[in-house]
């Protein structure tokens, strides 16, 4: 298949149709070109007074270093320029600017099978759509394309960016409560598009890179294994088109937590089987992505509680170090066997040494700054720190309490624009817009004009009441 600028990927039977939205003139609009500003395309004619005001706004925005950001301007001047961009039907320019500012996640897939107990999204299994065609857990390709091109068309018409990168640096996530390995969306003709194709479309159109993050997959799942091999091959050749490539390792994964549960019930054989299953899952993921691991943006994200906190046995740094050691041994055996047989991933002894050194270094970085949600607190009965001078649990609780206080202030104020920089935006597979601070997601009244806008998708978690006025 071909993606935008003829980069060829898998599925050769699929042809990408470049249906860029055409600019449309309307009777109430008169398009003009003005010479002093960023408005470099056909645009609404401004009066002399409006031009002066716009010029001063641009000067102020330039001083602040954000002259190309739509949110820096009085968009009432330009209202109507979005007409003809169907994905934005029913939304004002201010609405569109609000959605784009701090837009962090365009969820193309919802639901996760890993069900890690520390997951701030409290991800659940994807909703099944086999028995109900009105239920979806993936975005429609045409909807994603329309959204991406809609933002790009607005930028071409105005010279202003409606996608800002105030928060989370300049990148986009394609999942909020899912694993990137599960991304495989369809268009109206049934053609399938996987992560590299979608991320590349966003990169080429909006000039923003995406993040790939996975916690592994069942190695016996041929469909996912082959997909992972394709992803590895692609990013071994196009590393600069991605912001970051992550493999997540933690003692909170449902397979590992089930192993601990079986151990407590003295079902040792079952416990060991589940533990080895998790180790094999991660070792296989690392081995599969060896072609990518040499990239500067490849890394392991390893999270666990500090061992200073009582009540975290099995979930702390001591536990994860044992898991990492077993993963390393498993990976070493895979690499050594590959070197001695078909050399599909490891071509030489020197390469083997470099790979193992890279992975060993990545495994030394363990993040103990866990997002301590109410859900996690219910699962683990944490106690005071062993070392009173090291208030690890207090730090985690304080971060959560600060988020709670901000939400209470937002709830009392009921106008999100007063708190906009404190939250990032998430768009679900039906086009509904949410806010998030990693502790909760908050629904807004805004919704994009997706083809699938009337479909039903799983809600994000935890989800408070819909209270937001823009």
Coordinates of C-alpha atoms in Angstrom, one line a residue, residues 17 20 43 53 58 104 107 129 136 143 164 170 214 225 248 255 263 274 292-293 296 327 339 356 370-371 435:
X17 CA -6.7 7.8 -2.2
X20 CA -7.6 16.5 0.2
X43 CA -9.0 34.3 3.6
X53 CA -6.2 44.9 15.7
X58 CA 0.4 39.3 16.0
X104 CA -2.3 14.8 23.2
X107 CA -7.4 7.4 20.1
X129 CA -18.6 -5.5 18.1
X136 CA -16.9 0.2 17.7
X143 CA -12.6 9.9 10.1
X164 CA -0.3 23.4 19.6
X170 CA 5.6 18.0 20.2
X214 CA 3.6 -1.9 23.7
X225 CA 3.7 -11.5 15.6
X248 CA 6.7 -1.3 28.8
X255 CA -0.4 -12.2 33.8
X263 CA 1.5 -18.3 44.5
X274 CA 2.2 -17.7 34.3
X292 CA 14.8 -1.0 16.2
X293 CA 16.7 -1.1 19.4
X296 CA 18.2 6.7 19.4
X327 CA 13.9 -11.5 30.8
X339 CA 23.2 -16.2 15.8
X356 CA 22.9 -7.0 25.1
X370 CA 3.8 5.7 39.8
X371 CA 0.5 7.5 39.1
X435 CA -9.9 16.2 29.0

